[in-house]
Coordinates of C-alpha atoms in Angstrom, one line a residue:
X704 CA -31.4 23.6 -3.0
X705 CA -30.6 25.4 0.2
X706 CA -27.3 25.2 2.1
X707 CA -28.9 23.2 4.9
X708 CA -30.2 20.6 2.5
X709 CA -26.8 20.2 0.9
X710 CA -25.2 19.9 4.3
X711 CA -27.7 17.3 5.3
X712 CA -27.2 15.3 2.2
X713 CA -23.4 15.3 2.6
X714 CA -23.7 14.2 6.2
X715 CA -26.1 11.4 5.1
X716 CA -23.6 10.2 2.4
X717 CA -20.7 10.1 4.9
X718 CA -22.8 8.3 7.5
X719 CA -24.0 5.8 4.9
X720 CA -20.5 5.1 3.8
X721 CA -19.3 4.5 7.4
X722 CA -22.2 2.2 8.2
X723 CA -21.9 0.2 4.9
X724 CA -18.1 -0.2 5.0
X725 CA -18.2 -1.2 8.7
X726 CA -20.9 -3.9 7.9
X727 CA -18.9 -5.1 4.8
X728 CA -15.8 -5.4 6.9
X729 CA -17.5 -7.3 9.6
X730 CA -19.2 -9.7 7.1
X731 CA -16.0 -9.9 5.0
X732 CA -17.8 -8.6 1.9
X733 CA -16.5 -6.3 -0.9
X734 CA -17.1 -2.7 0.4
X735 CA -17.3 -1.1 -3.1
X736 CA -19.9 -3.7 -4.3
X737 CA -21.9 -3.3 -1.1
X738 CA -21.9 0.5 -1.5
X739 CA -23.1 0.2 -5.1
X740 CA -25.8 -2.2 -4.1
X741 CA -27.0 0.1 -1.3
X742 CA -27.0 3.0 -3.7
X743 CA -29.0 1.1 -6.3
X744 CA -31.7 0.2 -3.7
X745 CA -31.7 3.7 -2.2
X746 CA -32.2 5.3 -5.7
X747 CA -35.6 3.7 -5.9
X748 CA -36.7 4.7 -2.3
X749 CA -39.3 7.5 -2.5
X750 CA -38.0 10.7 -1.1
X751 CA -34.3 10.0 -1.8
X752 CA -33.0 12.9 -3.9
X753 CA -31.8 12.2 -7.4
X754 CA -28.1 12.6 -7.6
X755 CA -26.3 13.5 -10.8
X756 CA -22.6 12.5 -10.9
X757 CA -21.0 15.5 -12.7
X758 CA -18.0 14.1 -14.7
X759 CA -16.1 17.3 -14.1
X760 CA -16.5 16.9 -10.3
X761 CA -15.1 13.4 -10.5
X762 CA -12.3 14.0 -13.0
X763 CA -11.2 17.3 -11.5
X764 CA -12.4 17.1 -7.9
X765 CA -12.0 13.4 -7.0
X766 CA -9.6 11.8 -9.4
X767 CA -6.5 13.9 -8.6
X768 CA -6.5 13.4 -4.8
X769 CA -7.3 9.7 -5.2
X770 CA -4.4 9.2 -7.6
X771 CA -2.1 11.3 -5.4
X772 CA -3.0 9.3 -2.3
X773 CA -2.0 6.1 -4.0
X774 CA 1.1 7.6 -5.7
X775 CA 2.7 8.9 -2.4
X776 CA 2.5 5.3 -1.0
X777 CA 4.0 3.7 -4.1
X778 CA 7.7 2.9 -4.1
X779 CA 9.6 4.8 -6.8
X780 CA 12.3 2.1 -6.6
X781 CA 9.8 -0.7 -7.2
X782 CA 8.2 1.3 -10.0
X783 CA 11.5 1.8 -11.8
X784 CA 12.3 -1.9 -11.4
X785 CA 8.9 -3.0 -12.9
X786 CA 8.5 -0.2 -15.4
X787 CA 8.4 -2.5 -18.4
X788 CA 5.6 -4.8 -17.3
X789 CA 3.7 -1.7 -15.9
X790 CA 3.8 0.1 -19.2
X791 CA 2.6 -3.1 -21.0
X792 CA -0.4 -3.1 -18.7
X793 CA -1.1 0.6 -18.3
X794 CA -0.6 1.6 -22.0
X795 CA -0.5 -1.5 -24.2
X796 CA -3.5 -3.3 -22.5
X797 CA -5.6 -0.1 -22.5
X798 CA -5.1 0.5 -26.2
X799 CA -5.8 -3.2 -26.9
X800 CA -9.0 -3.1 -24.7
X801 CA -10.2 0.1 -26.3
X802 CA -9.9 -1.4 -29.8
X803 CA -11.3 -4.8 -29.0
X804 CA -14.3 -3.7 -26.8
X805 CA -15.0 -0.8 -29.2
X806 CA -15.4 -3.2 -32.2
X807 CA -17.6 -5.5 -30.1
X808 CA -19.8 -2.6 -29.1
X809 CA -20.0 -1.4 -32.7
X810 CA -21.2 -4.8 -33.8
X811 CA -23.8 -5.4 -31.1
X812 CA -25.3 -1.9 -30.6
X813 CA -27.6 -1.0 -33.4
X814 CA -26.8 2.3 -35.2
X815 CA -23.6 2.9 -33.2
X816 CA -20.7 4.5 -35.1
X817 CA -17.3 2.9 -34.7
X818 CA -15.9 6.0 -33.1
X819 CA -18.6 5.8 -30.4
X820 CA -17.8 2.2 -30.0
X821 CA -14.1 3.1 -29.4
X822 CA -15.2 5.7 -27.0
X823 CA -17.0 3.1 -24.8
X824 CA -13.9 0.9 -25.2
X825 CA -11.8 3.6 -23.8
X826 CA -14.3 4.2 -21.0
X827 CA -14.2 0.6 -19.7
X828 CA -10.4 0.0 -20.4
X829 CA -8.8 1.2 -17.1
X830 CA -9.1 -1.1 -14.0
X831 CA -9.8 0.7 -10.7
X832 CA -6.9 2.0 -8.8
X833 CA -8.3 0.9 -5.4
X834 CA -10.4 -2.3 -5.8
X835 CA -7.6 -4.6 -7.2
X836 CA -5.0 -3.6 -4.7
X837 CA -7.5 -3.7 -1.8
X838 CA -8.2 -7.4 -2.7
X839 CA -4.5 -8.0 -3.2
X840 CA -3.6 -6.9 0.3
X841 CA -6.6 -8.6 1.8
X842 CA -5.8 -12.1 0.4
X843 CA -2.0 -11.7 0.8
X844 CA -0.8 -11.7 -2.8
X845 CA 3.0 -11.7 -3.4
X846 CA 4.2 -8.2 -3.2
X847 CA 5.5 -8.1 -6.7
X848 CA 2.0 -8.7 -8.0
X849 CA 0.6 -6.0 -5.8
X850 CA 3.3 -3.6 -7.0
X851 CA 2.4 -4.4 -10.7
X852 CA -1.3 -3.8 -10.1
X853 CA -0.6 -0.5 -8.2
X854 CA 1.7 0.7 -11.0
X855 CA -0.8 -0.2 -13.7
X856 CA -3.6 1.6 -11.9
X857 CA -1.6 4.8 -11.6
X858 CA -1.0 5.2 -15.4
X859 CA -3.8 3.4 -17.2
X860 CA -6.2 6.2 -16.5
X861 CA -4.0 8.6 -18.5
X862 CA -3.9 6.3 -21.5
X863 CA -7.7 5.7 -21.3
X864 CA -8.6 9.4 -21.0
X865 CA -6.3 10.2 -24.0
X866 CA -8.0 7.5 -26.0
X867 CA -11.4 8.7 -25.0
X868 CA -10.6 12.3 -26.0
X869 CA -9.5 11.0 -29.4
X870 CA -12.6 8.9 -29.9
X871 CA -14.9 11.9 -28.9
X872 CA -13.1 14.0 -31.5
X873 CA -13.6 11.3 -34.1
X874 CA -17.4 11.2 -33.3
X875 CA -17.5 14.9 -34.2
X876 CA -15.4 14.6 -37.3
X877 CA -12.4 12.8 -38.8
X878 CA -9.0 12.5 -37.1
X879 CA -5.8 11.2 -38.6
X880 CA -3.4 8.6 -37.2
X881 CA -0.8 11.3 -37.1
X882 CA -3.1 13.5 -34.9
X883 CA -3.7 10.6 -32.5
X884 CA 0.0 10.0 -32.1
X885 CA 0.6 13.7 -31.6
X886 CA -2.1 13.9 -29.0
X887 CA -0.7 11.0 -27.1
X888 CA 2.9 12.3 -27.1
X889 CA 1.7 15.7 -26.0
X890 CA -0.3 14.3 -23.2
X891 CA 2.5 12.0 -22.0
X892 CA 5.3 14.5 -22.4
X893 CA 3.3 17.5 -21.0
X894 CA 2.2 15.4 -18.0
X895 CA 5.7 14.2 -17.3
X896 CA 7.2 17.7 -17.5
X897 CA 4.5 19.3 -15.3
X898 CA 4.6 16.4 -12.8
X899 CA 8.4 16.7 -12.4
X900 CA 8.2 20.5 -12.1
X901 CA 5.4 20.5 -9.5
X902 CA 6.9 17.6 -7.6
X903 CA 10.4 19.3 -7.4
X904 CA 8.9 22.7 -6.5
X905 CA 6.7 21.2 -3.8
X906 CA 9.6 19.2 -2.4
X907 CA 11.7 22.4 -2.2
X908 CA 9.0 24.3 -0.4
X909 CA 8.0 21.5 2.0
X910 CA 11.7 20.9 3.0
X911 CA 11.6 24.4 4.5
X912 CA 8.3 24.0 6.3
X913 CA 8.3 22.9 10.0
X914 CA 4.6 23.3 10.8
X915 CA 2.7 20.1 10.1
X916 CA -0.6 22.0 9.5
X917 CA 1.0 24.2 6.8
X918 CA 2.7 21.2 5.3
X919 CA -0.5 19.2 5.1
X920 CA -2.4 22.2 3.6
X921 CA 0.3 22.4 0.9
X922 CA 0.1 18.7 0.2
X923 CA -3.7 19.0 -0.4
X924 CA -3.0 21.6 -3.1
X925 CA -0.3 19.6 -5.0
X926 CA -2.6 17.2 -6.9
X927 CA -4.9 19.9 -8.1
X928 CA -2.0 22.2 -9.1
X929 CA -0.4 19.4 -11.1
X930 CA -3.6 18.4 -12.8
X931 CA -4.7 21.9 -13.8
X932 CA -1.3 22.9 -15.0
X933 CA -0.9 19.9 -17.2
X934 CA -4.4 20.2 -18.6
X935 CA -3.8 23.8 -19.4
X936 CA -1.0 22.8 -21.9
X937 CA -3.1 19.9 -23.2
X938 CA -1.0 17.4 -21.2
X939 CA -2.2 14.6 -19.1
X940 CA -3.3 15.8 -15.7
X941 CA -3.3 12.2 -14.5
X942 CA 0.3 11.6 -15.4
X943 CA 1.3 14.9 -13.8
X944 CA -0.4 14.0 -10.5
X945 CA 1.1 10.5 -10.4
X946 CA 4.7 11.8 -11.2
X947 CA 4.4 14.5 -8.6
X948 CA 3.1 12.0 -6.0
X949 CA 5.9 9.5 -6.7
X950 CA 8.5 12.2 -6.3
X951 CA 7.1 13.6 -3.1
X952 CA 6.5 10.1 -1.6
X953 CA 10.1 9.2 -2.4
X954 CA 11.5 12.4 -0.9
X955 CA 9.2 12.4 2.2
X956 CA 11.7 10.6 4.6
X957 CA 14.4 13.3 3.9
X958 CA 12.3 16.4 3.5
X959 CA 9.6 16.1 6.2
X960 CA 9.7 16.0 10.0
X961 CA 8.3 13.0 11.8
X962 CA 5.2 15.0 12.9
X963 CA 4.6 16.1 9.3
X964 CA 4.9 12.6 8.0
X965 CA 2.5 11.2 10.6
X966 CA 0.0 14.0 9.9
X967 CA 0.2 13.6 6.2
X968 CA -0.2 9.9 6.3
X969 CA -3.3 10.0 8.5
X970 CA -4.9 12.8 6.6
X971 CA -4.4 11.2 3.2
X972 CA -5.7 7.9 4.4
X973 CA -8.8 9.6 5.6
X974 CA -9.3 11.5 2.4
X975 CA -8.8 8.5 0.2
X976 CA -11.3 6.4 2.3
X977 CA -14.0 9.0 2.2
X978 CA -13.7 10.0 -1.4
X979 CA -13.4 6.6 -3.0
X980 CA -16.3 5.1 -1.0
X981 CA -18.6 8.1 -1.5
X982 CA -18.1 7.8 -5.2
X983 CA -19.1 4.1 -5.2
X984 CA -22.2 5.0 -3.3
X985 CA -23.0 7.8 -5.8
X986 CA -22.5 5.3 -8.7
X987 CA -25.3 3.2 -7.3
X988 CA -27.5 6.2 -6.8
X989 CA -27.3 6.9 -10.6
X990 CA -29.1 3.7 -11.6
X991 CA -32.6 5.0 -11.5
X992 CA -31.8 7.9 -13.8
X993 CA -29.7 5.7 -16.1
X994 CA -32.6 3.2 -16.5
X995 CA -35.0 6.0 -17.2
X996 CA -32.9 7.3 -20.0
X997 CA -32.3 3.8 -21.4
X998 CA -36.1 3.4 -21.6
X999 CA -36.1 6.0 -24.4
X1000 CA -33.5 4.2 -26.5
X1001 CA -36.0 2.0 -28.3
X1002 CA -34.2 -1.2 -27.5
X1003 CA -35.9 -4.2 -25.9
X1004 CA -34.9 -5.6 -22.5
X1005 CA -33.4 -8.7 -24.2
X1006 CA -31.3 -6.5 -26.6
X1007 CA -30.0 -4.5 -23.6
X1008 CA -29.1 -7.7 -21.7
X1009 CA -27.2 -9.1 -24.7
X1010 CA -25.4 -5.8 -25.3
X1011 CA -24.3 -5.5 -21.7
X1012 CA -23.3 -9.2 -21.5
X1013 CA -21.3 -9.0 -24.7
X1014 CA -19.4 -5.8 -23.6
X1015 CA -18.7 -7.2 -20.2
X1016 CA -17.4 -10.5 -21.7
X1017 CA -15.2 -8.6 -24.2
X1018 CA -13.8 -6.5 -21.4
X1019 CA -12.9 -9.5 -19.3
X1020 CA -11.6 -11.6 -22.2
X1021 CA -9.3 -8.9 -23.7
X1022 CA -7.3 -8.8 -20.5
X1023 CA -7.0 -12.6 -20.4
X1024 CA -5.9 -12.7 -24.1
X1025 CA -3.4 -9.9 -23.5
X1026 CA -1.8 -11.7 -20.6
X1027 CA -1.6 -14.9 -22.6
X1028 CA 0.0 -13.0 -25.5
X1029 CA 2.6 -11.4 -23.2
X1030 CA 3.5 -14.8 -21.8
X1031 CA 3.9 -16.4 -25.2
X1032 CA 5.9 -13.5 -26.6
X1033 CA 8.3 -13.6 -23.7
X1034 CA 8.9 -17.3 -24.2
X1035 CA 9.3 -17.0 -27.9
X1036 CA 11.9 -14.3 -27.6
X1037 CA 13.5 -16.0 -24.6
X1038 CA 12.9 -13.1 -22.3
X1039 CA 12.4 -13.6 -18.6
X1040 CA 8.7 -14.2 -17.9
X1041 CA 7.0 -14.2 -14.5
X1042 CA 5.3 -17.5 -13.5
X1043 CA 2.1 -18.4 -15.3
X1044 CA 0.3 -18.2 -12.0
X1045 CA 1.2 -14.5 -11.8
X1046 CA -0.2 -14.0 -15.3
X1047 CA -3.5 -15.8 -14.3
X1048 CA -4.0 -13.5 -11.2
X1049 CA -3.2 -10.3 -13.2
X1050 CA -5.6 -11.4 -15.9
X1051 CA -8.4 -11.9 -13.4
X1052 CA -7.6 -8.6 -11.5
X1053 CA -9.6 -6.3 -13.8
X1054 CA -12.1 -4.7 -11.5
X1055 CA -13.4 -1.4 -12.9
X1056 CA -14.5 1.6 -10.8
X1057 CA -14.7 5.3 -10.4
X1058 CA -12.9 6.5 -13.5
X1059 CA -15.0 4.2 -15.8
X1060 CA -18.4 5.6 -14.8
X1061 CA -17.1 9.2 -14.6
X1062 CA -15.6 8.9 -18.1
X1063 CA -19.0 7.5 -19.4
X1064 CA -20.7 10.7 -18.3
X1065 CA -18.0 12.7 -20.2
X1066 CA -19.5 11.5 -23.5
X1067 CA -21.2 14.4 -25.3
X1068 CA -25.0 14.6 -25.0
X1069 CA -25.4 14.1 -28.8
X1070 CA -23.4 10.8 -28.8
X1071 CA -25.5 8.1 -30.5
X1072 CA -27.0 5.7 -27.9
X1073 CA -25.4 7.7 -25.1
X1074 CA -27.8 6.3 -22.4
X1075 CA -27.0 2.7 -23.5
X1076 CA -23.3 3.4 -23.4
X1077 CA -23.6 4.8 -19.8
X1078 CA -25.6 1.6 -18.8
X1079 CA -22.9 -0.6 -20.4
X1080 CA -20.2 1.3 -18.3
X1081 CA -22.3 0.7 -15.1
X1082 CA -22.7 -3.0 -15.9
X1083 CA -19.0 -3.4 -16.5
X1084 CA -18.2 -1.7 -13.2
X1085 CA -20.7 -3.7 -11.2
X1086 CA -20.0 -7.0 -13.1
X1087 CA -16.3 -6.9 -12.7
X1088 CA -16.5 -5.9 -9.0
X1089 CA -18.9 -8.8 -8.4
X1090 CA -17.2 -11.4 -10.6
X1091 CA -13.5 -10.6 -10.0
X1092 CA -13.9 -9.2 -6.5
X1093 CA -15.6 -12.3 -5.2
X1094 CA -13.5 -15.0 -7.0
X1095 CA -10.1 -13.4 -7.0
X1096 CA -9.4 -14.5 -3.4
X1097 CA -10.4 -18.0 -4.3
X1098 CA -8.1 -18.0 -7.3
X1099 CA -5.1 -16.8 -5.3
X1100 CA -5.7 -19.5 -2.7
X1101 CA -6.2 -22.2 -5.4
X1102 CA -3.0 -21.3 -7.1
X1103 CA -1.2 -21.4 -3.7
X1104 CA 0.7 -18.1 -4.3
X1105 CA 3.0 -17.4 -1.4
X1106 CA 1.8 -14.5 0.6
X1107 CA 4.3 -12.0 2.2
X1108 CA 6.1 -13.8 4.9
X1109 CA 5.8 -12.0 8.2
X1110 CA 8.8 -13.9 9.5
X1111 CA 11.0 -12.8 6.7
X1112 CA 9.7 -9.3 7.1
X1113 CA 10.7 -9.4 10.7
X1114 CA 14.2 -10.6 9.7
X1115 CA 14.6 -7.8 7.3
X1116 CA 13.3 -5.2 9.8
X1117 CA 15.8 -6.5 12.4
X1118 CA 18.7 -6.2 9.9
X1119 CA 17.8 -2.7 8.9
X1120 CA 17.3 -1.6 12.5
X1121 CA 20.5 -3.2 13.5
X1122 CA 22.4 -1.2 10.9
X1123 CA 20.7 2.0 12.0
X1124 CA 21.4 1.4 15.6
X1125 CA 25.1 0.6 14.9
X1126 CA 25.4 3.8 12.9
X1127 CA 23.7 5.9 15.6
X1128 CA 25.9 4.4 18.4
X1129 CA 29.0 5.1 16.3
X1130 CA 27.9 8.7 15.8
X1131 CA 27.1 9.1 19.5
X1132 CA 30.7 8.3 20.3
X1133 CA 31.9 10.9 17.8
X1134 CA 29.7 13.8 18.9
X1135 CA 29.7 13.3 22.7
X1136 CA 31.8 15.7 24.6
X1137 CA 33.4 15.5 28.1
X1138 CA 30.6 17.9 29.3
X1139 CA 27.9 15.4 28.3
X1140 CA 26.6 13.6 31.4
X1141 CA 27.4 9.9 31.4
X1142 CA 23.9 8.9 32.5
X1143 CA 22.4 10.8 29.5
X1144 CA 24.8 9.0 27.1
X1145 CA 24.0 5.7 28.7
X1146 CA 20.3 6.4 28.4
X1147 CA 20.7 7.1 24.7
X1148 CA 22.6 3.8 24.3
X1149 CA 20.0 1.9 26.2
X1150 CA 17.1 3.3 24.1
X1151 CA 18.8 2.6 20.8
X1152 CA 19.7 -0.9 21.9
X1153 CA 16.2 -1.6 23.2
X1154 CA 14.7 -0.8 19.8
X1155 CA 17.1 -3.1 18.0
X1156 CA 16.6 -5.9 20.5
X1157 CA 12.8 -5.6 20.1
X1158 CA 13.2 -6.3 16.4
X1159 CA 15.4 -9.3 17.0
X1160 CA 12.9 -10.6 19.5
X1161 CA 10.2 -10.6 16.8
X1162 CA 12.1 -13.4 15.0
X1163 CA 11.4 -15.9 17.7
X1164 CA 7.7 -15.5 18.0
X1165 CA 7.1 -19.2 17.3
X1166 CA 9.2 -20.3 20.3
X1167 CA 7.7 -21.3 23.6
X1168 CA 8.5 -18.0 25.2
X1169 CA 5.1 -16.4 26.0
X1170 CA 6.4 -12.8 26.5
X1171 CA 9.6 -11.2 25.4
X1172 CA 11.3 -8.4 27.4
X1173 CA 10.0 -5.9 24.9
X1174 CA 6.5 -7.3 25.3
X1175 CA 6.8 -6.9 29.0
X1176 CA 8.1 -3.3 28.7
X1177 CA 5.2 -2.5 26.4
X1178 CA 2.6 -4.1 28.7
X1179 CA 3.9 -2.3 31.8
X1180 CA 4.4 1.1 30.1
X1181 CA 0.9 1.0 28.6
X1182 CA -0.6 0.4 32.1
X1183 CA 1.5 3.3 33.5
X1184 CA 0.3 5.5 30.7
X1185 CA -3.3 4.7 31.7
X1186 CA -2.6 5.8 35.3
X1187 CA -0.9 9.0 34.0
X1188 CA -3.9 9.7 31.8
X1189 CA -6.2 9.3 34.8
X1190 CA -4.1 11.8 36.7
X1191 CA -4.1 14.1 33.7
X1192 CA -7.9 14.0 33.6
X1193 CA -8.1 14.9 37.3
X1194 CA -5.8 17.9 36.7
X1195 CA -7.9 19.0 33.8
X1196 CA -11.2 18.7 35.6
X1197 CA -9.9 20.5 38.7
X1198 CA -8.5 23.4 36.6
X1199 CA -5.0 22.8 38.0
X1200 CA -3.2 23.9 34.7
X1201 CA -4.0 26.0 31.7
X1202 CA -5.6 24.3 28.7
X1203 CA -2.6 24.9 26.4
X1204 CA -0.3 23.3 28.9
X1205 CA -2.6 20.3 29.2
X1206 CA -2.8 19.9 25.4
X1207 CA 1.0 19.7 25.2
X1208 CA 1.1 17.1 27.9
X1209 CA -1.6 15.0 26.2
X1210 CA 0.3 15.2 22.9
X1211 CA 3.4 13.7 24.6
X1212 CA 1.3 10.9 26.1
X1213 CA -0.3 10.2 22.7
X1214 CA 3.0 10.1 20.8
X1215 CA 4.5 7.7 23.3
X1216 CA 1.5 5.5 23.2
X1217 CA 1.5 5.4 19.4
X1218 CA 5.1 4.2 19.6
X1219 CA 4.2 1.4 22.0
X1220 CA 0.8 0.2 20.7
X1221 CA 2.0 -1.9 17.8
X1222 CA -0.4 -4.0 15.8
X1223 CA -0.5 -7.7 16.4
X1224 CA 2.0 -9.5 14.2
X1225 CA 1.1 -12.6 12.4
X1226 CA 3.0 -15.5 14.0
X1227 CA 5.3 -17.2 11.5
X1228 CA 4.6 -20.8 10.6
X1229 CA 7.0 -23.0 12.6
X1230 CA 7.8 -25.1 9.5
X1231 CA 8.6 -22.1 7.2
X1232 CA 12.3 -21.3 6.8
X1233 CA 13.2 -17.9 7.9
X1234 CA 15.9 -16.5 5.7
X1235 CA 17.0 -13.3 3.9
X1236 CA 17.8 -13.1 0.2
X1237 CA 21.2 -14.6 -0.6
X1238 CA 22.4 -11.2 -1.9
X1239 CA 22.5 -10.0 1.7
X1240 CA 25.5 -12.2 2.5
X1241 CA 27.2 -11.6 -0.8
X1242 CA 30.0 -9.4 0.6
X1243 CA 30.8 -11.6 3.7
X1244 CA 33.2 -14.5 3.2
X1245 CA 32.2 -16.0 6.6
X1246 CA 28.6 -16.4 5.6
X1247 CA 29.3 -17.8 2.1
X1248 CA 31.8 -20.3 3.5
X1249 CA 30.7 -24.0 3.7
X1250 CA 30.9 -24.7 7.4
X1251 CA 31.0 -28.4 8.5
X1252 CA 27.9 -29.9 10.2
X1253 CA 28.3 -29.9 14.0
X1254 CA 25.9 -31.0 16.6
X1255 CA 24.6 -28.4 19.1
X1256 CA 26.0 -28.9 22.5
X1257 CA 22.6 -28.3 24.1
X1258 CA 19.1 -29.1 22.8
X1259 CA 17.1 -26.1 24.0
X1260 CA 18.9 -24.2 26.7
X1261 CA 21.8 -21.9 27.4
X1262 CA 24.1 -23.8 29.6
X1263 CA 25.7 -20.7 31.1
X1264 CA 22.3 -19.2 32.0
X1265 CA 21.3 -22.5 33.6
X1266 CA 24.6 -22.6 35.6
X1267 CA 24.1 -19.0 36.8
X1268 CA 20.4 -19.2 37.4
X1269 CA 19.5 -16.8 34.7
X1270 CA 16.8 -16.8 32.0
X1271 CA 17.1 -16.3 28.2
X1272 CA 14.8 -14.9 25.4
X1273 CA 16.0 -16.8 22.3
X1274 CA 18.9 -19.1 21.6
X1275 CA 21.7 -18.9 19.1
X1276 CA 24.2 -21.6 17.9
X1277 CA 27.8 -21.2 16.9
X1278 CA 28.2 -22.8 13.4
X1279 CA 31.8 -23.7 14.1
X1280 CA 31.6 -25.5 17.4
X1281 CA 27.9 -25.9 18.1
X1282 CA 27.8 -23.9 21.3
X1283 CA 24.3 -22.9 22.2
X1284 CA 23.9 -19.6 24.0
X1285 CA 21.4 -16.8 24.6
X1286 CA 20.8 -13.8 22.3
X1287 CA 21.5 -10.2 23.0
X1288 CA 18.0 -9.5 24.2
X1289 CA 18.8 -11.9 27.1
X1290 CA 20.4 -10.6 30.2
X1291 CA 23.5 -12.7 29.8
X1292 CA 24.2 -12.1 26.0
X1293 CA 26.2 -15.3 26.1
X1294 CA 26.2 -15.8 22.2
X1295 CA 28.1 -12.5 21.8
X1296 CA 30.3 -13.4 24.8
X1297 CA 31.2 -16.7 23.1
X1298 CA 32.3 -14.8 20.0
X1299 CA 34.6 -12.5 22.0
X1300 CA 36.1 -15.5 23.8
X1301 CA 36.6 -17.8 20.8
X1302 CA 36.5 -15.4 17.7
X1303 CA 34.2 -17.9 16.0
X1304 CA 32.6 -15.5 13.5
X1305 CA 29.2 -16.9 12.6
X1306 CA 26.2 -18.0 14.7
X1307 CA 22.8 -19.2 13.5
X1308 CA 19.4 -19.1 15.1
X1309 CA 18.6 -22.1 17.3
X1310 CA 14.9 -21.4 17.2
X1311 CA 12.5 -23.7 15.3
X1312 CA 11.9 -22.9 11.7
X1313 CA 14.7 -20.3 11.5
X1314 CA 17.7 -20.7 9.2
X1315 CA 19.2 -17.2 9.2
X1316 CA 22.8 -16.6 10.3
X1317 CA 24.7 -13.7 11.6
X1318 CA 28.4 -12.8 11.1
X1319 CA 29.8 -11.0 14.2
X1320 CA 32.9 -9.8 12.2
X1321 CA 31.2 -8.2 9.2
X1322 CA 27.9 -7.4 11.0
X1323 CA 25.8 -9.0 8.2
X1324 CA 22.8 -11.4 8.0
X1325 CA 22.7 -14.3 5.6

């Protein structure tokens, strides 16, 4: 095949991925399932080349960057907090699925050795790292569930590949239980050591890099270095990649510049999108070749259907049985258990994907009934994507699981930004010198306060106010940026300035626009209470105090603003005397003025559906 033909085929794959994913998004269908279906249809179209999915290309070329892209976006704090349940799912469930599905395959496939059955069990054991979390975010699962599925998907590939390696060795000869345990410990230990070493070294180097291009280039090499180094000592390359990614993702805020973080985030999102979707398309393109090989197996169509159905059912049922067992065990031993609704969703979130089919092609050519085993893997991937992918959103809605609350997110964002702003303003007073111009210092104060006020304004989105001051600022500034860009284009077309100068100017405009052009926030439900966790107020005696019920002195207005002919953004109410006054985003800031006049420490939101409070003394939310 010539270089031109290869280039044309690569471009065709990318274009097909873009078209299919765009159509799936518009129709609200599962993109992985649509890509597989398109690939299956295309595989039977005359003239379409026959693609062979090389397992080494997937396991070495695609799996490391896909795992790394997920790992750097996974919270190390959340992973530590949920490490027990994650290990039960990513190791315990994989071993259980390998054994259960392996025995079923051994029973239903004629002439299949038990070792080969365990091999296909290991192949179908790990759920896909992308499909489940994509559905989770789409339907608005509770974040704890999403974190558990993400954590499971990061480490289950390692356990499955170790189990597959052991089963392949058993096909060729005998292996002892001691050897299996040794292989697993070597894989886990070697992967952890290499992952920590590569992550720490990469963090040390990237801390000293200032150029975003060089930093991004180094980040592209990290997953491959970690994977190859771990595999070289017979450790788990998957674990090494995941550990290195977790470390670098955790250290990113302190080791990278803002430009480097933006570049890295965008680049890895693009890489992940292209790789994972191209692989799903390639999976579908394998079908014609798989069916040709299966035709030589000597099995009838009915036998193949029964084999595939039995294996798919076993794959689904083992996950359900495991989750039921965990729930019962936790109740018997009086351990804290998550709600049964969580277990139901986790049990039904078993979509398989890229690793399953790639692992199927790893099976040696002399494996008994290899073509049938590859077909079984394909059916499990397509079947779980179709069954779970289409019904999981319905299950989540039927169980009425609470989605992430945008109102509470806004409250937490306001609290963090307030603390950041306060710390920055305090530091500004320490570092300013008599030579610093007063107007510059005031400009810094204004910018910091504007950012904090913008976050507080998000809390009152359900009020009658159509546009907050921050909204007005964003609207006006975006319009001014359009005018500036038009003038920039005139300067470029007339040759008024050098191209390098123009590029620097355009970069400034783009950065400022990216800061202004925020995504539309979901408006909080007016009947949903807006509050932060109780632990937030734990160190403030004013917030934990039982204040007597008082009636607000005004229903829906700031009396001082009305008296002075002023307007307000949102209203706050003093919990001690009931005084209703405007917030700090309002011109008058009369709620804060009321505190300074009376020293009444706590005010609450007077907006509909909000129950949060603020202590002026301790600067805390509750």
